[in-house]
CSV table of C-alpha atoms in Angstrom, one decimal:
chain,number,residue,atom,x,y,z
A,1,UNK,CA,47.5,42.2,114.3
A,2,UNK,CA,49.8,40.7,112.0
A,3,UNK,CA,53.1,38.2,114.1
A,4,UNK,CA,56.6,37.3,111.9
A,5,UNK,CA,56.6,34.0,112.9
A,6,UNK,CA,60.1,32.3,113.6
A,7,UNK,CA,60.8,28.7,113.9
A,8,UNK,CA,61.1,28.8,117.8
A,9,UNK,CA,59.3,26.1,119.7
A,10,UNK,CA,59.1,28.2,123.0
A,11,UNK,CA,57.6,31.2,120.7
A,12,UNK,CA,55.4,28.7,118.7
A,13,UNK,CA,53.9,27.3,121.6
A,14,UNK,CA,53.1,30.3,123.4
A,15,UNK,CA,51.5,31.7,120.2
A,16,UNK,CA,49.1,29.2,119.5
A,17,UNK,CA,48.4,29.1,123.1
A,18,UNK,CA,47.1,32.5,122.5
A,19,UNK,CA,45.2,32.1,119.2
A,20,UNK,CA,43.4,28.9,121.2
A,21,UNK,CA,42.4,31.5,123.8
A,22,UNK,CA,41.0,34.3,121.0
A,23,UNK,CA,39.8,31.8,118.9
A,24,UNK,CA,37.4,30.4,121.3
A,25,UNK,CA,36.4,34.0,122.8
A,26,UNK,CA,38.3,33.7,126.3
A,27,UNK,CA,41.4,35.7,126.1
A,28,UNK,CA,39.2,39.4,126.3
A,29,UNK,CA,37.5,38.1,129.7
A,30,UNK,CA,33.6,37.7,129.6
A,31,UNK,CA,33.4,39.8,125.9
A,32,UNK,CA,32.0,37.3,123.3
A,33,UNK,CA,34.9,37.6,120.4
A,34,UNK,CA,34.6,36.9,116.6
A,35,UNK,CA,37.9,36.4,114.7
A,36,UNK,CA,38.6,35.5,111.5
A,37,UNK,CA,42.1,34.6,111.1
A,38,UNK,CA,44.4,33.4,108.0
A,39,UNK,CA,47.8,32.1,107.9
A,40,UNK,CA,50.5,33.1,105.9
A,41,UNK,CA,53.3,31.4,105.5
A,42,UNK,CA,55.8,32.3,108.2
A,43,UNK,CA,53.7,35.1,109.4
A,44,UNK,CA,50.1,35.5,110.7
A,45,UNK,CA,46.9,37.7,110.6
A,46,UNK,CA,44.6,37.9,112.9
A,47,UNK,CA,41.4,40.2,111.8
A,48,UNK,CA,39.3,40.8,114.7
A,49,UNK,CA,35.8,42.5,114.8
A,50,UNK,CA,35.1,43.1,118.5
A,51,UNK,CA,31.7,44.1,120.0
A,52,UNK,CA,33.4,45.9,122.7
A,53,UNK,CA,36.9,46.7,123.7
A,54,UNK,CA,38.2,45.7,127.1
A,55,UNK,CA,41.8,46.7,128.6
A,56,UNK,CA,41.9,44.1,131.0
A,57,UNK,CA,43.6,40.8,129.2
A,58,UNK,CA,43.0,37.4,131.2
A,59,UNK,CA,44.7,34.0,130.1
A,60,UNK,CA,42.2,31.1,131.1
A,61,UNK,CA,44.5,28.8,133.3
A,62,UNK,CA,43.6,25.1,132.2
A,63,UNK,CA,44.5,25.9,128.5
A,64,UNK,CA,47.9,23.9,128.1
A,65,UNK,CA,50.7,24.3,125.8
A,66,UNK,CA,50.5,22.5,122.9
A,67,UNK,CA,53.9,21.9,121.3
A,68,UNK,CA,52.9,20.0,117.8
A,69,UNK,CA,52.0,22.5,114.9
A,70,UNK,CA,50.0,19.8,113.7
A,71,UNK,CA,47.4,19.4,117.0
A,72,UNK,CA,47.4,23.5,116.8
A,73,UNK,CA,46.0,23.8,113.5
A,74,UNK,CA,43.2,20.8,114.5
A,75,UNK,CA,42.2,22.1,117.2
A,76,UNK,CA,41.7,26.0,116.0
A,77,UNK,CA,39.3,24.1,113.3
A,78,UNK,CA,41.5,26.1,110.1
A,79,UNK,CA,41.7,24.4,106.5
A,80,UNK,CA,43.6,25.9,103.5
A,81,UNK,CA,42.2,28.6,101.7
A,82,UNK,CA,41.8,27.9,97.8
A,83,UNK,CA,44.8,28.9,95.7
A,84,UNK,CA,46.0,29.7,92.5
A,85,UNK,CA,49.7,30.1,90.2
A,86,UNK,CA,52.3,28.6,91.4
A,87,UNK,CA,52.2,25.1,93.0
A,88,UNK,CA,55.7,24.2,94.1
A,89,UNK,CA,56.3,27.5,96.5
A,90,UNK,CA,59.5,26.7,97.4
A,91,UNK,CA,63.0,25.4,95.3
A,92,UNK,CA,66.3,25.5,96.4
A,93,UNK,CA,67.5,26.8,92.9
A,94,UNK,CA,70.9,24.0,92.2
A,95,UNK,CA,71.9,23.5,89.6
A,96,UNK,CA,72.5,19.7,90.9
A,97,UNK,CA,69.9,18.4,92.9
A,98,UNK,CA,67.3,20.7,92.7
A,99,UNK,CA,64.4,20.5,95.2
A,100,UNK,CA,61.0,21.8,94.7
A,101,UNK,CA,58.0,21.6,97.4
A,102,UNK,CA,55.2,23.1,98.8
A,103,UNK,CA,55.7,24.9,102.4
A,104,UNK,CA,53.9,28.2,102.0
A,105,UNK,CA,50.4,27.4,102.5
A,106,UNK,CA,47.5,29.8,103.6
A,107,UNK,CA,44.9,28.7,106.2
A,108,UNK,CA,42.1,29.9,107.2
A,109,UNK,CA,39.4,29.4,109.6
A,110,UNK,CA,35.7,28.9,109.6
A,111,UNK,CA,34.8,32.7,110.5
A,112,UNK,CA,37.0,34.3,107.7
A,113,UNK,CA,35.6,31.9,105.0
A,114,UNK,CA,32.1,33.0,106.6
A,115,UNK,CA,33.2,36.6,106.1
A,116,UNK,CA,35.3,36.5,103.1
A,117,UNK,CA,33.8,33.9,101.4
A,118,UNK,CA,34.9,34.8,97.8
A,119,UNK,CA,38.6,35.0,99.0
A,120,UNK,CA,41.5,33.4,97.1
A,121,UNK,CA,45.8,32.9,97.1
A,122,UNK,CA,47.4,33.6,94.5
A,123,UNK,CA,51.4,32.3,94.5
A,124,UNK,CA,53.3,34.6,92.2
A,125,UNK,CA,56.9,33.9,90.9
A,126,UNK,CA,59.5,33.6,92.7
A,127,UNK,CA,62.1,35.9,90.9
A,128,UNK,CA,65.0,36.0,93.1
A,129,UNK,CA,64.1,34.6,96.0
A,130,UNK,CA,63.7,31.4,97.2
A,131,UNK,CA,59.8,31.0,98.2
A,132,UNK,CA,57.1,32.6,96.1
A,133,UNK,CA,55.0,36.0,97.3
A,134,UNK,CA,52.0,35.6,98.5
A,135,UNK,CA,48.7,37.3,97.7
A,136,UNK,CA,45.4,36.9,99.5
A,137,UNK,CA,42.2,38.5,97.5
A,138,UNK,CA,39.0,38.8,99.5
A,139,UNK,CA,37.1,39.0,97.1
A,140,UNK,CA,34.6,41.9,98.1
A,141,UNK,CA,33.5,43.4,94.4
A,142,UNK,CA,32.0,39.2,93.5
A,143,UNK,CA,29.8,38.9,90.8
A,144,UNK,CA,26.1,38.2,92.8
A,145,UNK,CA,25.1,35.1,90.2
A,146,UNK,CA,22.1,33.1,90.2
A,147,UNK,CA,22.6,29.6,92.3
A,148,UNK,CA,21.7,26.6,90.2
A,149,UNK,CA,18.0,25.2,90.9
A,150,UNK,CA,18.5,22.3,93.6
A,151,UNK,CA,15.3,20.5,95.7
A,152,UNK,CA,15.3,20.0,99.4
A,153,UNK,CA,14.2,17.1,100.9
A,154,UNK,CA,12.3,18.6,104.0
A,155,UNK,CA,10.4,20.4,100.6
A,156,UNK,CA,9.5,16.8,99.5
A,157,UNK,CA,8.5,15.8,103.4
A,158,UNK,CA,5.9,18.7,103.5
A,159,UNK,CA,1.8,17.9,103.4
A,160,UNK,CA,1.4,20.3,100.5
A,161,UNK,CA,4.0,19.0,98.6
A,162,UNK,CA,2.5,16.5,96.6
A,163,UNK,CA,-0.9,18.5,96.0
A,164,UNK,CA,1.9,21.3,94.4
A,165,UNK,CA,3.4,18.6,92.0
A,166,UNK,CA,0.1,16.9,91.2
A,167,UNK,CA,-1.5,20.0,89.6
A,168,UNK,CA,1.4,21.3,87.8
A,169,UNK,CA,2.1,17.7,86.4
A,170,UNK,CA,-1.2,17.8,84.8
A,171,UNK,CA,-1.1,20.3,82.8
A,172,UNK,CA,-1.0,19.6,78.7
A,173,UNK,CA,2.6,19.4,77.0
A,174,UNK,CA,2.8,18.4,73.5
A,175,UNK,CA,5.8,16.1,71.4
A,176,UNK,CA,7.7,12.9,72.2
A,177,UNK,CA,7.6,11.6,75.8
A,178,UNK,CA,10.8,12.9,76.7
A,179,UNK,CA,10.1,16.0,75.6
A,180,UNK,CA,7.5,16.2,77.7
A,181,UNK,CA,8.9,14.8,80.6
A,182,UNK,CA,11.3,17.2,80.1
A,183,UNK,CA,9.1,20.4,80.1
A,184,UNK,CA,6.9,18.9,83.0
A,185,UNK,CA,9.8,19.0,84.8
A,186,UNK,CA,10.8,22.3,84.1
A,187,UNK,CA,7.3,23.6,84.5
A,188,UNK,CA,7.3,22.1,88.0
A,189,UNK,CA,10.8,24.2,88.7
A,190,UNK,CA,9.7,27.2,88.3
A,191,UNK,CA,6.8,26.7,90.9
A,192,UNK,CA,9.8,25.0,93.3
A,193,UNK,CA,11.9,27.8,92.9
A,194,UNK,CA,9.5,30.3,94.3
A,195,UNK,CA,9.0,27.6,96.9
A,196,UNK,CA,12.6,27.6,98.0
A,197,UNK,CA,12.6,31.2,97.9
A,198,UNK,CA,9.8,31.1,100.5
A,199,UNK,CA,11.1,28.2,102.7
A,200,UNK,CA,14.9,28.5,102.5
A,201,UNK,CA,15.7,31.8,102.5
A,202,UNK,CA,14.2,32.5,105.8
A,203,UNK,CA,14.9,29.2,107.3
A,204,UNK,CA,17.4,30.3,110.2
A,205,UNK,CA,15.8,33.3,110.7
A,206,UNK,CA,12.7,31.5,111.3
A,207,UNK,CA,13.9,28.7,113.5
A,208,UNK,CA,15.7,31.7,116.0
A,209,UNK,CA,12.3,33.7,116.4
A,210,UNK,CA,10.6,30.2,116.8
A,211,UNK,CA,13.2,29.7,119.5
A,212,UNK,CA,12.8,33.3,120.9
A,213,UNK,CA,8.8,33.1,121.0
A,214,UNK,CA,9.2,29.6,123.0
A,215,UNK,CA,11.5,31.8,125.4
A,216,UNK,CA,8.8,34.2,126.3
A,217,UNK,CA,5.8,32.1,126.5
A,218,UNK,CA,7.9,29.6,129.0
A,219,UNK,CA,8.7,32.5,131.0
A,220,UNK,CA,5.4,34.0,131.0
A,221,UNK,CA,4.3,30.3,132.3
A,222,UNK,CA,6.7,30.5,135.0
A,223,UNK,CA,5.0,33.5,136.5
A,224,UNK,CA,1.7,32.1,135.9
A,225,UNK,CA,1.8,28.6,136.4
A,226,UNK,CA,-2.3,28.3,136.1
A,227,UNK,CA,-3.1,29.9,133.3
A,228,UNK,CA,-3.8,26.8,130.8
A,229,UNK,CA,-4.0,29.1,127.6
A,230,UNK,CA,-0.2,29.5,128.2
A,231,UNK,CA,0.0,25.7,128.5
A,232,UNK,CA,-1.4,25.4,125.0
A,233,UNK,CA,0.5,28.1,123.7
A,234,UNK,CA,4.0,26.3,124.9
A,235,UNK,CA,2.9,23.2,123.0
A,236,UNK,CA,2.1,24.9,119.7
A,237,UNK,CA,5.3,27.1,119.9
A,238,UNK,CA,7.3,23.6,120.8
A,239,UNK,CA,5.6,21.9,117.7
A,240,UNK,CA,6.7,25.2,115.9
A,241,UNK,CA,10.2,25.4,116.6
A,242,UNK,CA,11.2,21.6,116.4
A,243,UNK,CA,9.5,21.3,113.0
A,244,UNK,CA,11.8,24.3,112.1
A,245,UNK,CA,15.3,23.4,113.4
A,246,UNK,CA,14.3,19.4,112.1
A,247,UNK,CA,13.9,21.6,108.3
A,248,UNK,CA,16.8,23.2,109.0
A,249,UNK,CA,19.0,20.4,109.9
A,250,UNK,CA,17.5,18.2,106.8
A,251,UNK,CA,18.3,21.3,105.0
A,252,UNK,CA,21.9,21.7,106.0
A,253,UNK,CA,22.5,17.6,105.9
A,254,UNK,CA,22.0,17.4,102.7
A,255,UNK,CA,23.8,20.8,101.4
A,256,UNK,CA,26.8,19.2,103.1
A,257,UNK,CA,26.7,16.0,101.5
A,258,UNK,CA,27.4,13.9,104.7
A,259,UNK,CA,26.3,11.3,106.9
A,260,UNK,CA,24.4,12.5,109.6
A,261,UNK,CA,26.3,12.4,112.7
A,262,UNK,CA,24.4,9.9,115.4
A,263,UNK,CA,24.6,12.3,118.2
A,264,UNK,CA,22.3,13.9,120.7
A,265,UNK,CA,22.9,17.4,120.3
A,266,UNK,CA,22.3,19.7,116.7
A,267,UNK,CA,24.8,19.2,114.8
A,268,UNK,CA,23.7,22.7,112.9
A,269,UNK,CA,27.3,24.3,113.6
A,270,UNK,CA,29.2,21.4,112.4
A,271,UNK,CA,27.5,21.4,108.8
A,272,UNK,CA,28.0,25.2,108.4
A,273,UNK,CA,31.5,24.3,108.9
A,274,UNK,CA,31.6,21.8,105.9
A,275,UNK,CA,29.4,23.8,103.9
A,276,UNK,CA,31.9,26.2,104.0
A,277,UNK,CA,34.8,24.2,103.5
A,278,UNK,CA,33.4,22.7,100.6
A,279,UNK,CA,32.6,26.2,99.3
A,280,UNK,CA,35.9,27.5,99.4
A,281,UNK,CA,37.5,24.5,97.8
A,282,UNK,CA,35.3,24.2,94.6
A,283,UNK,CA,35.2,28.3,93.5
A,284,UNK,CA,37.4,28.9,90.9
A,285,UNK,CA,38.2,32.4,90.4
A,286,UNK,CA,41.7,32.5,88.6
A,287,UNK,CA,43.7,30.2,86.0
A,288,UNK,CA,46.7,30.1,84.1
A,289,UNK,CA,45.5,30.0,80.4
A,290,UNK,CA,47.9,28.0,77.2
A,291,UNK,CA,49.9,30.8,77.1
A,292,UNK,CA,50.5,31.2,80.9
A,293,UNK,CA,48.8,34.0,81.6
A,294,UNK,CA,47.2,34.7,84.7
A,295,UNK,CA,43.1,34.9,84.1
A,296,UNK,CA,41.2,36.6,87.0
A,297,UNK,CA,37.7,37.3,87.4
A,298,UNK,CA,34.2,35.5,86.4
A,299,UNK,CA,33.5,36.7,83.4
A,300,UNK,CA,37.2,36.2,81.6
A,301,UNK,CA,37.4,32.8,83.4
A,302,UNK,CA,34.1,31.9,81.7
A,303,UNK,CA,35.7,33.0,78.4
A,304,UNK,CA,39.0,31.0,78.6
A,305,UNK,CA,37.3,27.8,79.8
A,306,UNK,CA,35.0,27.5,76.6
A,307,UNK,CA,37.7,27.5,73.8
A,308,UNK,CA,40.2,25.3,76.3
A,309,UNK,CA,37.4,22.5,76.4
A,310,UNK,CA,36.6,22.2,72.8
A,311,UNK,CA,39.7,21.9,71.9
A,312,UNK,CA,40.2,18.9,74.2
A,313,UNK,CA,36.1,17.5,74.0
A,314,UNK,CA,35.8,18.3,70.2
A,315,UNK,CA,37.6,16.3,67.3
A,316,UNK,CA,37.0,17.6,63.6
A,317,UNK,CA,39.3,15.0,61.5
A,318,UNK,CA,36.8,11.6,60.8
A,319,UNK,CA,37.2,8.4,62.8
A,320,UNK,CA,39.1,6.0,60.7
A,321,UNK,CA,36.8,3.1,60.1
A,322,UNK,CA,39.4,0.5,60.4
A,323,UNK,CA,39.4,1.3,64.4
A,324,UNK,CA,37.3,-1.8,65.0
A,325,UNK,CA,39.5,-4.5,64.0
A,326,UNK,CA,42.3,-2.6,65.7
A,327,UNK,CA,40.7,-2.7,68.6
A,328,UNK,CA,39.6,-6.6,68.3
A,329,UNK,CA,43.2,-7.1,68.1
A,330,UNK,CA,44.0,-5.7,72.0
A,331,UNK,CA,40.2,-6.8,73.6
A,332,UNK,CA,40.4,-9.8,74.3
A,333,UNK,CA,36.9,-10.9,76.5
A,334,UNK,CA,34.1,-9.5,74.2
A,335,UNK,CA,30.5,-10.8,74.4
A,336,UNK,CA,28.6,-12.7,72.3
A,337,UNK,CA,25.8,-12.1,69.5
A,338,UNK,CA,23.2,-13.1,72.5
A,339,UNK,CA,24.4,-11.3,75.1
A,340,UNK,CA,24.6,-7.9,72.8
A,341,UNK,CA,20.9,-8.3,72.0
A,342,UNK,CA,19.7,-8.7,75.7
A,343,UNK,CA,21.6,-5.6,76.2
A,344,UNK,CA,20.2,-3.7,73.0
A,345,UNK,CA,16.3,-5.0,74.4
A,346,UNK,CA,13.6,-2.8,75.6
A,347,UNK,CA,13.2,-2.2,79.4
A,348,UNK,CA,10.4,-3.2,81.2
A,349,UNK,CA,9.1,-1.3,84.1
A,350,UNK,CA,9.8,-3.1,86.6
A,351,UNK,CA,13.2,-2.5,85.6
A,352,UNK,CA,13.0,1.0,85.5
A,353,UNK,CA,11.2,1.2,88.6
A,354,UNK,CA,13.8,-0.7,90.5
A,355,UNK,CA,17.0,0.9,89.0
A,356,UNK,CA,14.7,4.3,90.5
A,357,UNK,CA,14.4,3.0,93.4
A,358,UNK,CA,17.9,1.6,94.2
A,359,UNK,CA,19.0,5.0,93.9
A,360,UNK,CA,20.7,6.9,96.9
A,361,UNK,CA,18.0,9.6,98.2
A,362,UNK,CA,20.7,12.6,97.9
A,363,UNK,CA,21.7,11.4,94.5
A,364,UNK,CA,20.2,13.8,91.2
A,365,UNK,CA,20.5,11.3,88.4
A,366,UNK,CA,20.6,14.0,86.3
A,367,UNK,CA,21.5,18.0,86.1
A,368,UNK,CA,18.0,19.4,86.7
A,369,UNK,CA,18.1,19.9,90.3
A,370,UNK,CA,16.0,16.9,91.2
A,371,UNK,CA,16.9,14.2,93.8
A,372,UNK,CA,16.3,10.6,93.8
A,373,UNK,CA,13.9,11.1,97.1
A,374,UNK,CA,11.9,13.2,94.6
A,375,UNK,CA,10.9,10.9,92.3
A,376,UNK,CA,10.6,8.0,94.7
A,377,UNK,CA,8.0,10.0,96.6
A,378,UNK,CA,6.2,11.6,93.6
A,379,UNK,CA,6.6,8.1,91.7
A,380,UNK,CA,2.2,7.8,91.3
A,381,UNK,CA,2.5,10.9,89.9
A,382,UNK,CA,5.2,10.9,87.6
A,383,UNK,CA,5.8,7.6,87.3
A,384,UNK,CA,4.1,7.1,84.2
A,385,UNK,CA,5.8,9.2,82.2
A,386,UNK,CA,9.3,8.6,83.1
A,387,UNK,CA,8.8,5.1,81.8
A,388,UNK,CA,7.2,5.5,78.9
A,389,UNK,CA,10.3,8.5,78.0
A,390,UNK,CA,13.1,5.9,79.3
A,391,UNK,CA,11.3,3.0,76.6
């Protein structure tokens, strides 16, 4: 369905009225509605994927009109959709007094980044016109790549955890201690990673049959209230499925890289939604190389990005040794010969252990995938030899 969308507040209101009503599945009666919708500028799309068709169209009667854009787009829960080219969409084109700004924008909702999730705007030139053309790529034909290694800290919480980590830390790695800190690590990844595999991947599928077996076994008691092996099979499928929604809300907490919410009801909706967000805003998919080109796809992004960062990160002409007494010149507070030494010192490990320790539990020190929580848990394991690589 696509609506031109003029700047008419009796035509605004009534339209968002509508897309309140669709979006929360109660303009098609009773039928349970999923749209994924995207904003365009001055005109919207609606793409709907409907279960079953009815002919009959009801408007609930307590929805009221809402007359600011600005409560509209809250309340339909839709953030902007990454973009690419052109940032000011919008110049008046005088000569005196020229005006740039942003007005097109493209917004999207939490279905159509669930659907489309590769999906990008691209703002192209303006040529003769005022505003700048629009184009939104879904993003169908993405590159399947491998997701970086990253540990889960209802992983850590499990009884078989630290058996796991124990054997694979003892096995015999040869060369300098952080060498083999190192390759421990990376040893103990690869078991992990099947791990995840195991645990994760299946995680919400798990926690609705939990949910579904629970279902049956309480109705099954209902009809026979006597029957104590039911009794005992309720228990075991309770135990079951709150151990799996508790792993799944750990699970989704820490992908969203929140604070958990303090309420009584799962919260399990409301991560997905900022797991998605966060998605959409980090992908890159297109830049605008040196020359100004427009570079799409994975593979040729990948290519322009390498050269562009060594020429900024690398430096081939030699530092000019006289840069220290320039710089004594403009730094005035330095510290002395003293200080400088208890700097340069050894660590002891109770220092190492507390600067560990003092770490947030969601916080990877470094790029290997591995939490703080992880190495406060496994600290008698591996312990050891992260102080002796750190001295």
């Amino acid at each position: 369905m696509l609506v031109f969308w003029k700047p008419m507040t009796n035509f605004e209101s009534a339209l968002f009225m509508v897309l309140m009503m669709i979006d929360q599945g109660r303009f098609f009666g009773k039928v349970c509605v999923q749209v994924s919708m995207v904003l365009l500028g001055l005109c919207l799309v609606i793409s709907m994927s409907l279960g079953v068709w009815v002919s009959q169209l009801g408007a609930a009667p307590e929805f009221r009109v809402l007359w600011r854009s600005s409560d509209c787009l809250q309340s339909l829960k839709i953030d902007d959709l990454r973009f690419s080219g052109f940032l000011h969409t919008w110049c008046n084109k005088r000569s005196n007094g020229c005006i740039s700004k942003k007005l097109d924008r493209v917004l999207v909702n939490n279905d159509w980044l669930v659907k489309f999730e590769n999906s990008e705007e691209i703002f192209l030139p303006p040529s003769i016109s005022n505003h700048c053309p629009s184009v939104v790529k879904l993003g169908l034909q993405g590159i399947k790549k491998n997701r970086p290694f990253k540990i889960f800290n209802f992983l850590i919480d499990r009884a078989d955890f630290l058996p796991l980590v124990y054997r694979c830390w003892r096995e015999q790695v040869h060369g300098t201690m952080q060498y083999k800190l190192c390759s421990k690590l990376q040893n103990l990844k690869k078991v992990l990673k099947i791990l995840n595999n195991d645990k994760v991947g299946d995680l919400t599928i798990k926690s609705i049959e939990a949910k579904a077996a629970l279902d049956d076994c309480q109705r099954l008691f209902d009809q026979q209230p006597i029957d104590s092996n039911l009794r005992i099979r309720e228990k075991e499928l309770i135990s079951c499925y709150t151990t799996t929604l508790k792993a799944e809300e750990d699970l989704l907490r820490q992908k969203s890289r929140i604070q958990w919410l303090k309420a009584s009801d799962r919260n399990s909706s409301y991560f997905f939604k900022v797991i998605n967000g966060k998605r959409n805003r980090s992908k890159i998919h297109t830049i605008t190389g040196d020359d100004g080109s427009l570079i799409e796809g994975d593979i040729l992004v990948k290519k322009e990005a390498i050269p562009h960062f060594q020429t900024i990160l690398g430096y081939s002409r030699p530092v000019s040794h006289g840069i220290g007494s320039t710089l004594s010149n403009i730094i005035d507070k330095v510290i002395s010969n003293g200080q400088a030494n208890f700097m340069g010192r050894d660590f002891i490990d109770d220092e190492i252990w507390k600067v560990c320790f003092s770490l947030h539990p969601n916080k990877a020190p470094d790029l290997d995938g591995f939490n703080a929580h992880f190495f406060k848990i496994t600290w008698d394991i591996v312990g050891e030899d992260i102080i002796s690589a750190v001295q």
